[in-house]
PDB file of C-alpha atoms in Angstrom:
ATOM      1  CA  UNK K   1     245.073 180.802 175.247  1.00 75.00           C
ATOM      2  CA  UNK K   2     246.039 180.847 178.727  1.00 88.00           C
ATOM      3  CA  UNK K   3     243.381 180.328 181.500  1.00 91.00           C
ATOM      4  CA  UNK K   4     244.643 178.612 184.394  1.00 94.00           C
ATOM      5  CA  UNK K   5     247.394 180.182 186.434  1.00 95.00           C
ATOM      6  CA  UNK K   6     249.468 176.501 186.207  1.00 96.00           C
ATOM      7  CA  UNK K   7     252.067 177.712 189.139  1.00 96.00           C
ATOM      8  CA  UNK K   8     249.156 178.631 191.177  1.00 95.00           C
ATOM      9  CA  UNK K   9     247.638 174.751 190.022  1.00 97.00           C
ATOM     10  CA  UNK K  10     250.904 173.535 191.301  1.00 97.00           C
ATOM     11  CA  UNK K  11     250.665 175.301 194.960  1.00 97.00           C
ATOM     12  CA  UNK K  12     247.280 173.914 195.230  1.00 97.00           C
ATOM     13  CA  UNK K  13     248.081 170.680 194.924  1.00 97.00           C
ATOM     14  CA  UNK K  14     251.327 171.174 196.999  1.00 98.00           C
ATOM     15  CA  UNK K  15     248.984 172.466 199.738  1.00 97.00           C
ATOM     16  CA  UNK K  16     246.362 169.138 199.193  1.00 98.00           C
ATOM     17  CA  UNK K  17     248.815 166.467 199.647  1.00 97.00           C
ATOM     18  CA  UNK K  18     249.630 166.397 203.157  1.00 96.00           C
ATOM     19  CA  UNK K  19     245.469 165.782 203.899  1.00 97.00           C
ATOM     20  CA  UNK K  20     244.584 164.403 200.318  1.00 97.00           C
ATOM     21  CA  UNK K  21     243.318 161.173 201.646  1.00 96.00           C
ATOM     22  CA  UNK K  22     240.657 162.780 203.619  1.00 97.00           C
ATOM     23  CA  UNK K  23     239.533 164.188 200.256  1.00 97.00           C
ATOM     24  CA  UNK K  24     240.308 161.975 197.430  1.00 96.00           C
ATOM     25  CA  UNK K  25     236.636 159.909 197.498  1.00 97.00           C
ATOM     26  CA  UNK K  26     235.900 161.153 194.093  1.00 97.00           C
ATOM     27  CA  UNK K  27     239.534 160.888 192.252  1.00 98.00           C
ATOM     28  CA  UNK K  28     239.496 157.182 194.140  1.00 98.00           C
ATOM     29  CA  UNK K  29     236.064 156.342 192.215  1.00 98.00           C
ATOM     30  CA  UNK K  30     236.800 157.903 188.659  1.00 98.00           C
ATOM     31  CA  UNK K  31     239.913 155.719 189.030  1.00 98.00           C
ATOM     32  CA  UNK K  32     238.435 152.944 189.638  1.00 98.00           C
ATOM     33  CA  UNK K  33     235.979 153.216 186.913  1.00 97.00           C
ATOM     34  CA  UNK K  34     239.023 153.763 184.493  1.00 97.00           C
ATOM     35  CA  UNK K  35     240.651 150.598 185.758  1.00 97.00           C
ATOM     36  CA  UNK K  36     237.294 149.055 184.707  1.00 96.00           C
ATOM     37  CA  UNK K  37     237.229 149.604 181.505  1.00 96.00           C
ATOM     38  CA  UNK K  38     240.483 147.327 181.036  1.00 96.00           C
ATOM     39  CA  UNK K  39     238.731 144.439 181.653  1.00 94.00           C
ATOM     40  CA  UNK K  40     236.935 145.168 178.477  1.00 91.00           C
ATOM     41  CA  UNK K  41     240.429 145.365 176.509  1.00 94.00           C
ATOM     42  CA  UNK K  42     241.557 141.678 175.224  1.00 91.00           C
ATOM     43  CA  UNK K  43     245.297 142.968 174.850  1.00 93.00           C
ATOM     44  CA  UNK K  44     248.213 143.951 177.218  1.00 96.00           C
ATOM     45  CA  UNK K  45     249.898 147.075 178.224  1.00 98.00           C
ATOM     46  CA  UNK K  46     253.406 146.387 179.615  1.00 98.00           C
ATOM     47  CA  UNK K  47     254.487 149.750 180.229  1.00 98.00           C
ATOM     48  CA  UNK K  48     252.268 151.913 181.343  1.00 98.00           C
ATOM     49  CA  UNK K  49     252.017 156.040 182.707  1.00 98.00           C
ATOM     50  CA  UNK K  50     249.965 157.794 185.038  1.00 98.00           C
ATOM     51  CA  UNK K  51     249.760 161.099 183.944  1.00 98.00           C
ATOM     52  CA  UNK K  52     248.657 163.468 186.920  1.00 98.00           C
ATOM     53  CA  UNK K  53     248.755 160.729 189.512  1.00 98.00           C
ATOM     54  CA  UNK K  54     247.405 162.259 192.700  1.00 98.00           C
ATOM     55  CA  UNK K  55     248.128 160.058 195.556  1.00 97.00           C
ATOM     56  CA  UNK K  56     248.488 157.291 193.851  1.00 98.00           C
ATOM     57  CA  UNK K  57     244.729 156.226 192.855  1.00 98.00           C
ATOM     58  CA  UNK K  58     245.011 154.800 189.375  1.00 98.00           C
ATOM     59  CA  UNK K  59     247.567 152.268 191.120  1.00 98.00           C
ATOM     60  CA  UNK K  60     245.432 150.989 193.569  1.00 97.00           C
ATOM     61  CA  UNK K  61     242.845 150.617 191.163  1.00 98.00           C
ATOM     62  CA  UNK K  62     244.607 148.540 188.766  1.00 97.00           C
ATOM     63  CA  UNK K  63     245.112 145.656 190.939  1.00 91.00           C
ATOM     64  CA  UNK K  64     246.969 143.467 187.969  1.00 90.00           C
ATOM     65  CA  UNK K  65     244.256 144.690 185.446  1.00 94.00           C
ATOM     66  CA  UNK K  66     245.423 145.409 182.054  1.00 95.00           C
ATOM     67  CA  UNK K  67     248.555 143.203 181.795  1.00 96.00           C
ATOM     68  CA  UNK K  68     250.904 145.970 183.443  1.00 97.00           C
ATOM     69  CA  UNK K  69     254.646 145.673 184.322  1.00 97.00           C
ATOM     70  CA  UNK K  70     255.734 148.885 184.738  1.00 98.00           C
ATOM     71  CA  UNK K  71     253.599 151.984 185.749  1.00 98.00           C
ATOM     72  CA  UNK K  72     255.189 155.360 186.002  1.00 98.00           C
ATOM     73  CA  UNK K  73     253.335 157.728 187.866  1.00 98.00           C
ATOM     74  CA  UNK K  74     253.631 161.838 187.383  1.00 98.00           C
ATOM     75  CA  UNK K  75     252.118 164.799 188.681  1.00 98.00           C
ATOM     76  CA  UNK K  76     252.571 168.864 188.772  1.00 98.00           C
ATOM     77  CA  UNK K  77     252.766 168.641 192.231  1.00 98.00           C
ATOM     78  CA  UNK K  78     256.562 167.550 193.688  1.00 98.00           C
ATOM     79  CA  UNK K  79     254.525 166.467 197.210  1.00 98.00           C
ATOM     80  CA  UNK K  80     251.636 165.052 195.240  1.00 98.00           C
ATOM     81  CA  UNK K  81     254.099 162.977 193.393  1.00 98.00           C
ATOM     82  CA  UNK K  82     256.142 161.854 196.748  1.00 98.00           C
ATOM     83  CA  UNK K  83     252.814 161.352 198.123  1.00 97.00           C
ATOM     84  CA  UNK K  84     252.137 158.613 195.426  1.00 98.00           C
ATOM     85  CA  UNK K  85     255.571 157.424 195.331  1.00 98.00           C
ATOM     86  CA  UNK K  86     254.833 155.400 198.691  1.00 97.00           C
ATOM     87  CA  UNK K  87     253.454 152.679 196.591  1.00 97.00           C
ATOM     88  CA  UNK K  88     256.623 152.121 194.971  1.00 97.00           C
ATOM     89  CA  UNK K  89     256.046 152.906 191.313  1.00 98.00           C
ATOM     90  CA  UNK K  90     258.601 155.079 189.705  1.00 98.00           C
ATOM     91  CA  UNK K  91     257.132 158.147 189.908  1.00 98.00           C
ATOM     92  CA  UNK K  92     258.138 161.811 189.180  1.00 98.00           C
ATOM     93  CA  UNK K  93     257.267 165.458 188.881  1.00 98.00           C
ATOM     94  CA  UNK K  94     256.147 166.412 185.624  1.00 97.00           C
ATOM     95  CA  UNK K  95     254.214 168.950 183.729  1.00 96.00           C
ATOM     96  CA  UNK K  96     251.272 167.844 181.244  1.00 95.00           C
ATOM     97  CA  UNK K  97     252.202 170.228 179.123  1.00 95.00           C
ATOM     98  CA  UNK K  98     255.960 169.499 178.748  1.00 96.00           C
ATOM     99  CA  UNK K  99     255.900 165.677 178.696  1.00 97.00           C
ATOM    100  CA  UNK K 100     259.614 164.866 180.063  1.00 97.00           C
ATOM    101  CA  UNK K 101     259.654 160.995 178.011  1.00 98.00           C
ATOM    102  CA  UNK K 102     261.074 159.823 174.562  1.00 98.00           C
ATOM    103  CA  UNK K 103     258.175 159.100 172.118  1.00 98.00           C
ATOM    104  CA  UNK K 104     256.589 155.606 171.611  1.00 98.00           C
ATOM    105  CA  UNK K 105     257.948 154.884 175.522  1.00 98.00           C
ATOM    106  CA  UNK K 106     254.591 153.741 176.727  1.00 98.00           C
ATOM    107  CA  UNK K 107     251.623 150.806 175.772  1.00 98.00           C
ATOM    108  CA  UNK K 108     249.095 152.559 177.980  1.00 98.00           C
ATOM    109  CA  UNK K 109     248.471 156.648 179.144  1.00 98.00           C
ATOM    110  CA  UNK K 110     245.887 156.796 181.933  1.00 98.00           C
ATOM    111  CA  UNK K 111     244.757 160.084 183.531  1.00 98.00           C
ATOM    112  CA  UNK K 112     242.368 160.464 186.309  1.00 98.00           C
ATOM    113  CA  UNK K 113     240.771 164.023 186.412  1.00 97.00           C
ATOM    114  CA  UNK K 114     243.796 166.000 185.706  1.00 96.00           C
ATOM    115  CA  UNK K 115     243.806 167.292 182.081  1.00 97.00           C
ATOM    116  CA  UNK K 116     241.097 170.042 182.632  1.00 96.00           C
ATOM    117  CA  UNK K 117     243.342 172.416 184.413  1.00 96.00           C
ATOM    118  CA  UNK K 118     245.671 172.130 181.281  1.00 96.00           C
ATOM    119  CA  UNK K 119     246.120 175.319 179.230  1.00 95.00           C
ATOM    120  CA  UNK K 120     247.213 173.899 176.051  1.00 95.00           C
ATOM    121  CA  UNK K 121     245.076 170.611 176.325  1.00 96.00           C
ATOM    122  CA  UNK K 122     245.277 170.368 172.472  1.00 96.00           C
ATOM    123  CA  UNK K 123     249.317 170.080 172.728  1.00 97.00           C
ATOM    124  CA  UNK K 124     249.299 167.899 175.438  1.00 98.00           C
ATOM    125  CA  UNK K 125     247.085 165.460 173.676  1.00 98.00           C
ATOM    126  CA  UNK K 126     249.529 165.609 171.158  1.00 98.00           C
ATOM    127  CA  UNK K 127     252.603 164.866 173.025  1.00 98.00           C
ATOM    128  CA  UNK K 128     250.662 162.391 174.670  1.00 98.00           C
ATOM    129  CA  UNK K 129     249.968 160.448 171.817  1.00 98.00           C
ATOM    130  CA  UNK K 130     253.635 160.701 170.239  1.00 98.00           C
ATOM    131  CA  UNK K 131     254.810 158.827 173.604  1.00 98.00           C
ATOM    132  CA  UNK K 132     252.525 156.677 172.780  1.00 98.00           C
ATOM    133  CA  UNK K 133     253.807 153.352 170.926  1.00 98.00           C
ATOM    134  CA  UNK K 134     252.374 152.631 167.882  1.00 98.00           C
ATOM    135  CA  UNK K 135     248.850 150.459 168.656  1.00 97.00           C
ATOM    136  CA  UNK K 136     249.092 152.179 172.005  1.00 98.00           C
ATOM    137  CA  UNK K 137     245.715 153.200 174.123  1.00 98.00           C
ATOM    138  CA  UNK K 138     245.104 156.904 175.867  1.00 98.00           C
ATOM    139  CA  UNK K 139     242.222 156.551 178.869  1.00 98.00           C
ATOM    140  CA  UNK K 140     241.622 159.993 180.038  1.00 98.00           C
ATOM    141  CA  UNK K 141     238.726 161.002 183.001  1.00 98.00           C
ATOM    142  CA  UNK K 142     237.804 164.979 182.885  1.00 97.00           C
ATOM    143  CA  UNK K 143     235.259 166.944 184.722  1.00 97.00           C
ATOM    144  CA  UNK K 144     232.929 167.794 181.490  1.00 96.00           C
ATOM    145  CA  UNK K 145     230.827 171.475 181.371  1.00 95.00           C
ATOM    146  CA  UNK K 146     227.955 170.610 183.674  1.00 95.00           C
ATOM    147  CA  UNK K 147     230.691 169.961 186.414  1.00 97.00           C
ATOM    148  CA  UNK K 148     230.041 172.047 189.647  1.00 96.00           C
ATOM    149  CA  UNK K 149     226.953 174.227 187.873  1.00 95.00           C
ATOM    150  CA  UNK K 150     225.130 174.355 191.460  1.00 96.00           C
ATOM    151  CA  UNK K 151     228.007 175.955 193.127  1.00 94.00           C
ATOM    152  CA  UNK K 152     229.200 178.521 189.655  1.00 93.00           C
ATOM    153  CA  UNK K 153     225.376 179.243 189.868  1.00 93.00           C
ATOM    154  CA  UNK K 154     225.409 180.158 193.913  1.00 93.00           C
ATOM    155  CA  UNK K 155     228.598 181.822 193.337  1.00 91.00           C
ATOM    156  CA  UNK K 156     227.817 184.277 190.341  1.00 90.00           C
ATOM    157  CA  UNK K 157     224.121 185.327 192.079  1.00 90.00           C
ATOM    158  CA  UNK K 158     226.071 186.002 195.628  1.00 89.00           C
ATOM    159  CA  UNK K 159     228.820 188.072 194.551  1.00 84.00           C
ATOM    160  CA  UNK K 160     226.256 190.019 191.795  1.00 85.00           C
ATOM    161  CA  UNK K 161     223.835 190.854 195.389  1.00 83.00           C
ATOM    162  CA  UNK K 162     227.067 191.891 197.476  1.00 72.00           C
ATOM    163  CA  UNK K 163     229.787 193.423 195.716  1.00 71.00           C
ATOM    164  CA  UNK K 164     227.795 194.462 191.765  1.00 64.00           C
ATOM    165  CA  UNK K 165     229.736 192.051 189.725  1.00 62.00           C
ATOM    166  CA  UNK K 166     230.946 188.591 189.607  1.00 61.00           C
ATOM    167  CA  UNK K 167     234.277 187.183 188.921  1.00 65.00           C
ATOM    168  CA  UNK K 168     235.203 183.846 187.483  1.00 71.00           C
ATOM    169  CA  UNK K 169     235.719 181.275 190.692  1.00 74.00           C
ATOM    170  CA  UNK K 170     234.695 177.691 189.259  1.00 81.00           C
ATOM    171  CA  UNK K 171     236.843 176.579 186.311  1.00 85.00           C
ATOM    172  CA  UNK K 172     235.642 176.435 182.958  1.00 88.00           C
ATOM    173  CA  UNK K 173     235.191 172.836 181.570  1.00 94.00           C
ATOM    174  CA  UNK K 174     234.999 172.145 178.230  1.00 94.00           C
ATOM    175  CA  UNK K 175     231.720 170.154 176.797  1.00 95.00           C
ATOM    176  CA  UNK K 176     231.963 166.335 175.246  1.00 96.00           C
ATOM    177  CA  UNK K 177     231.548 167.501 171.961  1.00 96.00           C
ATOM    178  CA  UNK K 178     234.586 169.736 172.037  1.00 96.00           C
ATOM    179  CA  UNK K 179     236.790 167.452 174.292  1.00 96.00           C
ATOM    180  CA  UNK K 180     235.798 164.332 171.422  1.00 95.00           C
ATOM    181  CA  UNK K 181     237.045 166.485 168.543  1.00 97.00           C
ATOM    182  CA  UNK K 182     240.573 167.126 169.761  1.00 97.00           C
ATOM    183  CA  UNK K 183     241.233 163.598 169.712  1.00 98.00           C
ATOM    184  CA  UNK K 184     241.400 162.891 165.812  1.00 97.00           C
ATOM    185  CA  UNK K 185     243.040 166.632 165.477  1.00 97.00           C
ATOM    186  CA  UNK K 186     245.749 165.354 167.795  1.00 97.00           C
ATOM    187  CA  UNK K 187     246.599 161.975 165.853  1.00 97.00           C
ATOM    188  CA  UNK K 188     244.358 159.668 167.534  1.00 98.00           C
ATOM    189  CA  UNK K 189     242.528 156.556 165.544  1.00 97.00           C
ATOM    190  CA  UNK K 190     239.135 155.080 166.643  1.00 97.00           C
ATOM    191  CA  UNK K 191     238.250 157.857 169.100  1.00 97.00           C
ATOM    192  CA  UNK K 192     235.360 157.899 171.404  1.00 97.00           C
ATOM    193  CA  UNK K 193     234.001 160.409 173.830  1.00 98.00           C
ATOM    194  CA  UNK K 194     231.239 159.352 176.635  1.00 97.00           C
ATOM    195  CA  UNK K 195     229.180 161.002 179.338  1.00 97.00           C
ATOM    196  CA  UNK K 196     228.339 159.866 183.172  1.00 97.00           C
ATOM    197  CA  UNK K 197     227.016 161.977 185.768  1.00 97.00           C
ATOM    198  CA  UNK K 198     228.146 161.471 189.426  1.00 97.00           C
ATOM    199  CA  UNK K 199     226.082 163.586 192.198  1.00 96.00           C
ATOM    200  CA  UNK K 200     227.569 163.789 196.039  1.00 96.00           C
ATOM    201  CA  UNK K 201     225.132 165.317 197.954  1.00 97.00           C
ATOM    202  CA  UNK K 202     226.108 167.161 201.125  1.00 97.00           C
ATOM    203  CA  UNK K 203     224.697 168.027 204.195  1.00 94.00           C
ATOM    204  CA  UNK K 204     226.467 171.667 204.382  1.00 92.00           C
ATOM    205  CA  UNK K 205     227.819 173.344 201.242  1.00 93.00           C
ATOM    206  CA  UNK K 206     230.475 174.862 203.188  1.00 93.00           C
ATOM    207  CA  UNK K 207     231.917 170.700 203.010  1.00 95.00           C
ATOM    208  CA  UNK K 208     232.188 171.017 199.423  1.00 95.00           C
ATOM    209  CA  UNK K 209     234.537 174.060 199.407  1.00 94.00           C
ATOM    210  CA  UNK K 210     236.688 172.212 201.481  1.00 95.00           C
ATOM    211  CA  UNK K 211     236.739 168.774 199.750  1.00 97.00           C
ATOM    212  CA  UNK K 212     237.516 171.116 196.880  1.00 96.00           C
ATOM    213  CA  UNK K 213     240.603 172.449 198.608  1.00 96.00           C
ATOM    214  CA  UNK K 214     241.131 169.256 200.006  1.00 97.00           C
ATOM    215  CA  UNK K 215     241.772 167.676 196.513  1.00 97.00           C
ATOM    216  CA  UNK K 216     243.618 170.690 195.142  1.00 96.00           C
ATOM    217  CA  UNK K 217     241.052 172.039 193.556  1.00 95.00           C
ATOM    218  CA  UNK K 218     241.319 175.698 194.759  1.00 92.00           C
ATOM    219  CA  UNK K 219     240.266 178.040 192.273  1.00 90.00           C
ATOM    220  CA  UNK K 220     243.791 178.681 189.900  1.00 91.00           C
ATOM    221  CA  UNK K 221     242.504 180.872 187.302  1.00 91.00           C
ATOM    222  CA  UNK K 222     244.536 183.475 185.676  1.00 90.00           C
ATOM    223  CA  UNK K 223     241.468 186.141 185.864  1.00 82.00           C
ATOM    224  CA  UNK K 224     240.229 185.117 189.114  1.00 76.00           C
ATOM    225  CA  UNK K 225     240.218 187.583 192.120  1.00 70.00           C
ATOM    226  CA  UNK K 226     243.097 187.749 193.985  1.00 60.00           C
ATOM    227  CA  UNK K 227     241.935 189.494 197.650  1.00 56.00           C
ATOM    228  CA  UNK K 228     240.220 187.987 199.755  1.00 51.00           C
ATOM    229  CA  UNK K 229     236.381 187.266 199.576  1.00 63.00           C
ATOM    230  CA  UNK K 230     233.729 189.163 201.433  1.00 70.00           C
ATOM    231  CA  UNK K 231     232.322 187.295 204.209  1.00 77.00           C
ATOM    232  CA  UNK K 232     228.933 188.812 203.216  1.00 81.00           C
ATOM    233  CA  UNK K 233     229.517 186.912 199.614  1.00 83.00           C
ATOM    234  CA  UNK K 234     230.504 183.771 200.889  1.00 85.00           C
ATOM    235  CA  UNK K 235     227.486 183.513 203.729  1.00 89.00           C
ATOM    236  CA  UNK K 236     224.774 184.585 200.658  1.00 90.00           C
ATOM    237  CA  UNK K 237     226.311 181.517 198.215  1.00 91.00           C
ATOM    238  CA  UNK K 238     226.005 179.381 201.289  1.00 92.00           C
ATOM    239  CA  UNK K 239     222.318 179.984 201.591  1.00 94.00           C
ATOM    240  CA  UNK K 240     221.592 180.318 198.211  1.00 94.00           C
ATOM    241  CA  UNK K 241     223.202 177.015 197.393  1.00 95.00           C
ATOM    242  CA  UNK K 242     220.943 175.536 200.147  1.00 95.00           C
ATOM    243  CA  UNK K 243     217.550 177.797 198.904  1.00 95.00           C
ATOM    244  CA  UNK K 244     217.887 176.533 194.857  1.00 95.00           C
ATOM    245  CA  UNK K 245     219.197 172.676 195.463  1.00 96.00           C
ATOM    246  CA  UNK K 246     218.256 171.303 199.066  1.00 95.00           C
ATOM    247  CA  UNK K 247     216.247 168.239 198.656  1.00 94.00           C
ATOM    248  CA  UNK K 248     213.431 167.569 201.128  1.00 93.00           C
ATOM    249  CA  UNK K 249     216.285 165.872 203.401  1.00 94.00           C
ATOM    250  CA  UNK K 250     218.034 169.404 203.496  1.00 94.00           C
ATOM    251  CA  UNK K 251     220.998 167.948 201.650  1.00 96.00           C
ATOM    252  CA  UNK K 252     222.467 169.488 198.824  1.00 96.00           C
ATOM    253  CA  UNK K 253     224.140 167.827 195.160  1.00 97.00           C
ATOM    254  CA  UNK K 254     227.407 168.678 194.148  1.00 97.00           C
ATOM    255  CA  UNK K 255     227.674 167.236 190.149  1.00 96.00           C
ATOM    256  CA  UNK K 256     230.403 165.810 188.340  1.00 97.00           C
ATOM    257  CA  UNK K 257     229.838 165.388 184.503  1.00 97.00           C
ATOM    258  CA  UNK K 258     232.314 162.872 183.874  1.00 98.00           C
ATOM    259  CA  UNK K 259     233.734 162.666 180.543  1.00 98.00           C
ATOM    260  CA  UNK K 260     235.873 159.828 179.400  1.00 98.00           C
ATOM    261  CA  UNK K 261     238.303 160.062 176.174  1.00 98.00           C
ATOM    262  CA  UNK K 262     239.683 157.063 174.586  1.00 98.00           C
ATOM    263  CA  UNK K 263     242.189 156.694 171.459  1.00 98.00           C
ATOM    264  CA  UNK K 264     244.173 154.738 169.750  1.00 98.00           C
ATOM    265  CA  UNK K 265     247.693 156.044 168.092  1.00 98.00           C
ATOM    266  CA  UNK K 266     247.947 154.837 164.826  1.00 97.00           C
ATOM    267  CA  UNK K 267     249.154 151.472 164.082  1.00 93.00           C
ATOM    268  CA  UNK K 268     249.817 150.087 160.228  1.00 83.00           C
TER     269      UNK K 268
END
């Protein structure tokens, strides 16, 4: 099944990295909330990759956590990647979905809100855990189905009052029971799915969007419309973003349903 548009995923985030840091608040937090949950891991990971690196988050988050020596960073994005290179991790260009590294060449696989855009997330969890050594951990952050559900809502009811019919402009995001269940089907022992919620609130709507380009989030679907929206369509979601969700303070949430995978690869 192909949903996302991955060359269009690529441009995105070729387009975010120049002014990335003035969006990356929430890729910056899931990170360090991954980093976190070393501490509650007695054993080491020497060698470790950072699949879909951004700017560089997952390394600043570390800060000597987990026993690391060697983190490779990667990401779709050839400018995302040199963006993250500055820290002076090997890094490279890379697509999830064609893992470019020998199996059992890594201790660790981190990846901070990157998989979801992923056609064939399945496969990649797959390769993923074959370049895994044996014993070897995957910590994965993804944006879960309640992600965004203000603005898909906003959306959907503006372009259905402008233009008669809506077409598909937040990303799909797959729930915690289905995202739990590939683990096992791709190889992985001792599996374990969880849930947090994260709400930003916002004092214009019109913010969001661009934090959402910002991080190269830009809608990449395969089915998604291709002109130009109508001014009229954008202005209604605006105000009816503000009309359903504005708290008394005339601020408006923005959610993140933030799902976590962990798994082992198998180790006799």
């Amino acid at each position: 099944m192909h949903i996302f548009d991955r060359p269009a995923v690529r441009r995105n985030r070729d387009r975010a990295a120049a002014i990335f840091s003035n969006h990356d608040f929430m890729v910056s937090e899931v990170a360090e909330r991954l980093a976190d949950r070393l501490d509650d891991i007695t054993r080491a990971f020497p060698t470790a990759l950072d699949l879909g690196c951004h700017g560089g988050e997952i390394a600043a988050a570390l800060q000597g956590r987990g026993g690391i020596e060697t983190l490779v960073q990667c990401d779709l994005s050839p400018k995302m990647a040199a963006r993250a290179a500055a820290n002076g991790h090997p890094t490279l260009a890379a697509d999830e979905e064609w893992l470019p590294f020998a199996p059992a060449s890594f201790d660790l696989v981190l990846s901070c809100l990157s998989l979801h855009l992923v056609n064939d997330l399945p496969g990649t969890l797959i390769q993923i855990r074959r370049i895994l050594k044996p014993g070897g951990l995957l910590l994965a952050a993804l944006p879960g189905a309640g992600t965004l559900a203000e603005l898909r809502q906003a959306l959907i009811e503006a372009e259905l009052a402008a233009e008669g019919g809506a077409s598909p402009r937040v990303a799909p995001f797959a729930d915690i029971k289905s995202l739990g269940a590939l683990l096992p089907r791709a190889g992985f022992v001792e599996p374990v799915a969880d849930c947090d919620t994260i709400s930003v609130r916002y004092g214009d709507p019109v913010r969001l969007l661009a934090d959402l380009r910002g991080m190269g989030e830009a809608n990449a679907q395969i089915e998604r419309r291709r002109s130009l929206s109508r001014r009229a369509t954008l202005m209604g979601a605006v105000e009816g973003y503000r009309r359903a969700f504005a708290g008394e303070d005339g601020r408006i949430p923005a959610t993140l349903e933030l799902i976590t995978l962990t798994g082992w690869a198998p180790d006799p």
